[in-house]
Tab-separated table of C-alpha atoms in Angstrom:
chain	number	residue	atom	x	y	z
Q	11	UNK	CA	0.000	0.000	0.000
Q	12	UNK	CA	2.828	2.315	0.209
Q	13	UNK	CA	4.196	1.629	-2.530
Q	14	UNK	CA	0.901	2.830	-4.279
Q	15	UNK	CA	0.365	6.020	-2.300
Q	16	UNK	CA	4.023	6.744	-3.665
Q	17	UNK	CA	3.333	5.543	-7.493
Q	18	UNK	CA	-0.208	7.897	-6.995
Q	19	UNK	CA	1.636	10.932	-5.440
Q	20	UNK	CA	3.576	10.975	-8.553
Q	21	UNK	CA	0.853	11.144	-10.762
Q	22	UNK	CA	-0.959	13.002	-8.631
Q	23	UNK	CA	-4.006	11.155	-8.147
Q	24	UNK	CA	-6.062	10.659	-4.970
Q	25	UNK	CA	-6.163	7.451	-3.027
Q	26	UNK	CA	-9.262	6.399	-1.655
Q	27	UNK	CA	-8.568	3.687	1.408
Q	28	UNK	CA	-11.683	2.765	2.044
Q	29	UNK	CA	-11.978	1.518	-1.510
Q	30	UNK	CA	-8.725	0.901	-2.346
Q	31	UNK	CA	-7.879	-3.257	-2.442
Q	32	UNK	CA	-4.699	-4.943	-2.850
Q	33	UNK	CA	-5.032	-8.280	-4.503
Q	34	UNK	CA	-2.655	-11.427	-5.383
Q	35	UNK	CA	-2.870	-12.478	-8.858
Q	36	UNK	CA	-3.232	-14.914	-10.027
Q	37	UNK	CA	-4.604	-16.602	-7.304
Q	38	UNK	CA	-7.286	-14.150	-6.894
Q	39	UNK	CA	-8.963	-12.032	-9.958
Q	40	UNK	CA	-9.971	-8.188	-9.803
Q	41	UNK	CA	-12.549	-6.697	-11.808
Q	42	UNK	CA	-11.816	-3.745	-13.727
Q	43	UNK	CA	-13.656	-1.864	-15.823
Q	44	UNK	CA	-16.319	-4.775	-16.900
Q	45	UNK	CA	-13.271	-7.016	-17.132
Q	46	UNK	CA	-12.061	-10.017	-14.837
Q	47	UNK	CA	-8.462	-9.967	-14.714
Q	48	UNK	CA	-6.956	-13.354	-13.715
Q	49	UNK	CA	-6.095	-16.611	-14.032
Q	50	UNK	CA	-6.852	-17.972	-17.680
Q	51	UNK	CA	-5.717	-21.208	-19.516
Q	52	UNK	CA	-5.134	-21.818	-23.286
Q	53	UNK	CA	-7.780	-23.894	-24.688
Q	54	UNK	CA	-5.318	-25.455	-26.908
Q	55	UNK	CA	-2.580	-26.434	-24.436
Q	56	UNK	CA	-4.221	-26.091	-20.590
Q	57	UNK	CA	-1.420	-23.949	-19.483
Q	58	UNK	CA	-2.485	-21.111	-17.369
Q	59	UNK	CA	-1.865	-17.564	-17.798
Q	60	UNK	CA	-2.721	-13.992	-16.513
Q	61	UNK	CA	-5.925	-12.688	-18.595
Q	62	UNK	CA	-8.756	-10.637	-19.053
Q	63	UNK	CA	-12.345	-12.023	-19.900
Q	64	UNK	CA	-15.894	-10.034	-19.303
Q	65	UNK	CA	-16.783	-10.329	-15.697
Q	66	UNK	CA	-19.386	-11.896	-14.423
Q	67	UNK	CA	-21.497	-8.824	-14.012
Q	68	UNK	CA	-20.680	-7.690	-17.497
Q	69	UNK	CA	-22.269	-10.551	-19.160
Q	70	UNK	CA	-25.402	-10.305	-16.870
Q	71	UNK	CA	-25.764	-6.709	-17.346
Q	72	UNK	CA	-26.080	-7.277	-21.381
Q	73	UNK	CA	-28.287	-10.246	-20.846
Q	74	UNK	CA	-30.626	-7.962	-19.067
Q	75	UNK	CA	-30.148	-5.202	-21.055
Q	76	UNK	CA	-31.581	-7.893	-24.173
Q	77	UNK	CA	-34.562	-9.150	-21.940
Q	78	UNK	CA	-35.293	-5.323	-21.778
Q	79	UNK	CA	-35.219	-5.262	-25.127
Q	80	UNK	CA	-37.694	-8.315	-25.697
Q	81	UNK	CA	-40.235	-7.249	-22.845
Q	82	UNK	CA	-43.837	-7.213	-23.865
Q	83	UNK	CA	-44.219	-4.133	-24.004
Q	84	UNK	CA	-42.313	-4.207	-27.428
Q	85	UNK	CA	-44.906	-6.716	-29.093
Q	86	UNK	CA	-46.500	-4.048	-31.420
Q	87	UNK	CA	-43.425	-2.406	-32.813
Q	88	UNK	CA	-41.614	-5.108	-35.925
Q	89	UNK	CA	-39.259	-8.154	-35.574
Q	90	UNK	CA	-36.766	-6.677	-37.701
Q	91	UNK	CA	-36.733	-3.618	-35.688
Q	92	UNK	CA	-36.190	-5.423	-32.451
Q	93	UNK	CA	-33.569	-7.762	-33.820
Q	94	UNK	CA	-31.936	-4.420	-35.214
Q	95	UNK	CA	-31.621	-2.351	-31.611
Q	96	UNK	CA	-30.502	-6.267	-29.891
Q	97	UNK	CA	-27.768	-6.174	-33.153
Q	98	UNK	CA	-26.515	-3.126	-32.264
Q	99	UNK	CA	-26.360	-3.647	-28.368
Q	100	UNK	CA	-24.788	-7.323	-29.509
Q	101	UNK	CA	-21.952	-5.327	-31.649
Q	102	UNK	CA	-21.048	-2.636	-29.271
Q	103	UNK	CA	-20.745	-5.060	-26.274
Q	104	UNK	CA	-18.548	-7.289	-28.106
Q	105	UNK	CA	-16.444	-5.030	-29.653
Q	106	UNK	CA	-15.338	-3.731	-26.167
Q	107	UNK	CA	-15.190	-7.541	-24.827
Q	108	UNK	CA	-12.869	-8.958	-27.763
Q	109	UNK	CA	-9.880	-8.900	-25.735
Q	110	UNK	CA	-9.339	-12.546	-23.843
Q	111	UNK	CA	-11.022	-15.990	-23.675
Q	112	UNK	CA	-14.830	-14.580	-24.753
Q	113	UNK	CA	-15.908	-18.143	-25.926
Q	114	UNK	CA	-17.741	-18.772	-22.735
Q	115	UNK	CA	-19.272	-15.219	-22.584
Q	116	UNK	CA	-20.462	-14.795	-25.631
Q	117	UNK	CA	-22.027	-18.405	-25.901
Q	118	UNK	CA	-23.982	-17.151	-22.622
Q	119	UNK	CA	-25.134	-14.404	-24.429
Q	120	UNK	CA	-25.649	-15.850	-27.108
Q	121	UNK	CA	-28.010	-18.377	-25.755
Q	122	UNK	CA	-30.148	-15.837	-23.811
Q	123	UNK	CA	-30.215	-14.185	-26.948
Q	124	UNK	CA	-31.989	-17.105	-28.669
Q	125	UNK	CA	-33.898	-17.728	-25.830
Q	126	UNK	CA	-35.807	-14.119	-24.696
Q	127	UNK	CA	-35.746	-13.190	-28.787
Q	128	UNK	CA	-38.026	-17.189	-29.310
Q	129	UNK	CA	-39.876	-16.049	-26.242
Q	130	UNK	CA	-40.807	-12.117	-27.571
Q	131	UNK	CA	-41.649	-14.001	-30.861
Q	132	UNK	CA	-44.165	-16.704	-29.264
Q	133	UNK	CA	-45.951	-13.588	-27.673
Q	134	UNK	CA	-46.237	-11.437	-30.516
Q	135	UNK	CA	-47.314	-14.414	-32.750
Q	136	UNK	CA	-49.895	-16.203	-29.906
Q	137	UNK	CA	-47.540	-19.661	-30.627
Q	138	UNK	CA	-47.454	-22.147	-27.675
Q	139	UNK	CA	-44.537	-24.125	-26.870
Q	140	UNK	CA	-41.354	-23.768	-26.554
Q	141	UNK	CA	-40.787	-21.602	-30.286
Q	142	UNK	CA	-38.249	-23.508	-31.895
Q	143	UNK	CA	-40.040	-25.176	-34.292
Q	144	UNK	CA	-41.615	-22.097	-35.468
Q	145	UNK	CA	-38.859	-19.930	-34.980
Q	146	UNK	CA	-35.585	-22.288	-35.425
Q	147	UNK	CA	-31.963	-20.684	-35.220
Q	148	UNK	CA	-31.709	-20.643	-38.588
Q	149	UNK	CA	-34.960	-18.527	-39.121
Q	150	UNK	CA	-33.346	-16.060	-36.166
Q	151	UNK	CA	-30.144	-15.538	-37.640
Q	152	UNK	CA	-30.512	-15.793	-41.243
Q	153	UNK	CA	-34.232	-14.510	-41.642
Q	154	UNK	CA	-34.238	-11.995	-39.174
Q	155	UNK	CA	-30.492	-11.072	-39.519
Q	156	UNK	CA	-29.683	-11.669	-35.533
Q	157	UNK	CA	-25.803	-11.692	-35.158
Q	158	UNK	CA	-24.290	-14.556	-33.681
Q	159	UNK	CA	-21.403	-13.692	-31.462
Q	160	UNK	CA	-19.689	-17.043	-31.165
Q	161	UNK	CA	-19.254	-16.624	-35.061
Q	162	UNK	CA	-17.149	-13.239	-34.591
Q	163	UNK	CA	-14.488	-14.878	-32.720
Q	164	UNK	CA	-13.466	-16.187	-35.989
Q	165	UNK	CA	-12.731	-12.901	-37.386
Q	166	UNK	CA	-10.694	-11.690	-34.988
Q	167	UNK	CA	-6.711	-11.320	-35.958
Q	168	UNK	CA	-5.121	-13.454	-33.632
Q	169	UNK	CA	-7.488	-15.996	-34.088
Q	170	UNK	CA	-6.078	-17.214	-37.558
Q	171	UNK	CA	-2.717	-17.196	-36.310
């Protein structure tokens, strides 16, 4: 701790004790600005190293932010329209959490994606059931145009290395 109140002096910055934490990494992870910074291991070889990956809270906070977006209230307004504003709140969100293992993330998202976008669908259509036979995945993302995160991972530059 004094070591940071010396590092902060120097910069000048203020620091707050009573929120201030000092944590050992790797054994234990900090979240940081929607981030989990921490222990990670390669999916290719199992060997750990120190990572970021969306937090916990990140991933619910978009999950909820896309059940907001398929509430009931939105059964009037178009499909496309609704799959448009969940697009663009799918694109932004990954685009800031591309850096890391996201697999895990964005298949969570992904999934309540599927699920709350079948479930605003069986509403607005009066379809029982569970929607998927009606309204499979390939309706959802190649009818309706709904973006599939798991499929950006591909794209990204270190990914084809």
């Amino acid at each position: 701790m004094a070591a940071l109140r010396v590092l902060m002096n120097k910069l000048k910055l203020p620091v707050i004790e009573t929120t201030t934490q000092l944590r050992r990494i790797p054994d234990e992870s900090i979240d940081f600005l929607g981030y989990s910074i921490g222990r990670c291991y390669s999916p290719r070889t199992g060997r750990a190293y120190i990572g970021t990956r969306p937090s916990r809270k990140a991933v619910q906070r978009v999950c909820r932010e896309v059940s907001d977006l398929t509430r009931r209230r939105w059964l009037l307004l178009d499909a496309q329209d609704r799959v448009a504003r969940i697009n663009r709140l799918l694109l932004g969100w990954s685009n800031y959490f591309r850096l890391g293992p996201v697999s895990k993330a964005y298949g969570s998202v992904d999934r309540h994606t599927r699920r709350r976008l079948r479930q605003w669908l069986r509403a607005k259509h009066k379809v029982q059931g569970e929607g998927t036979a009606r309204f499979p995945d390939e309706y959802l993302y190649q009818e309706l145009g709904l973006i599939q995160l798991r499929e950006r991972t591909r794209s990204f530059p270190w990914a084809t290395a």
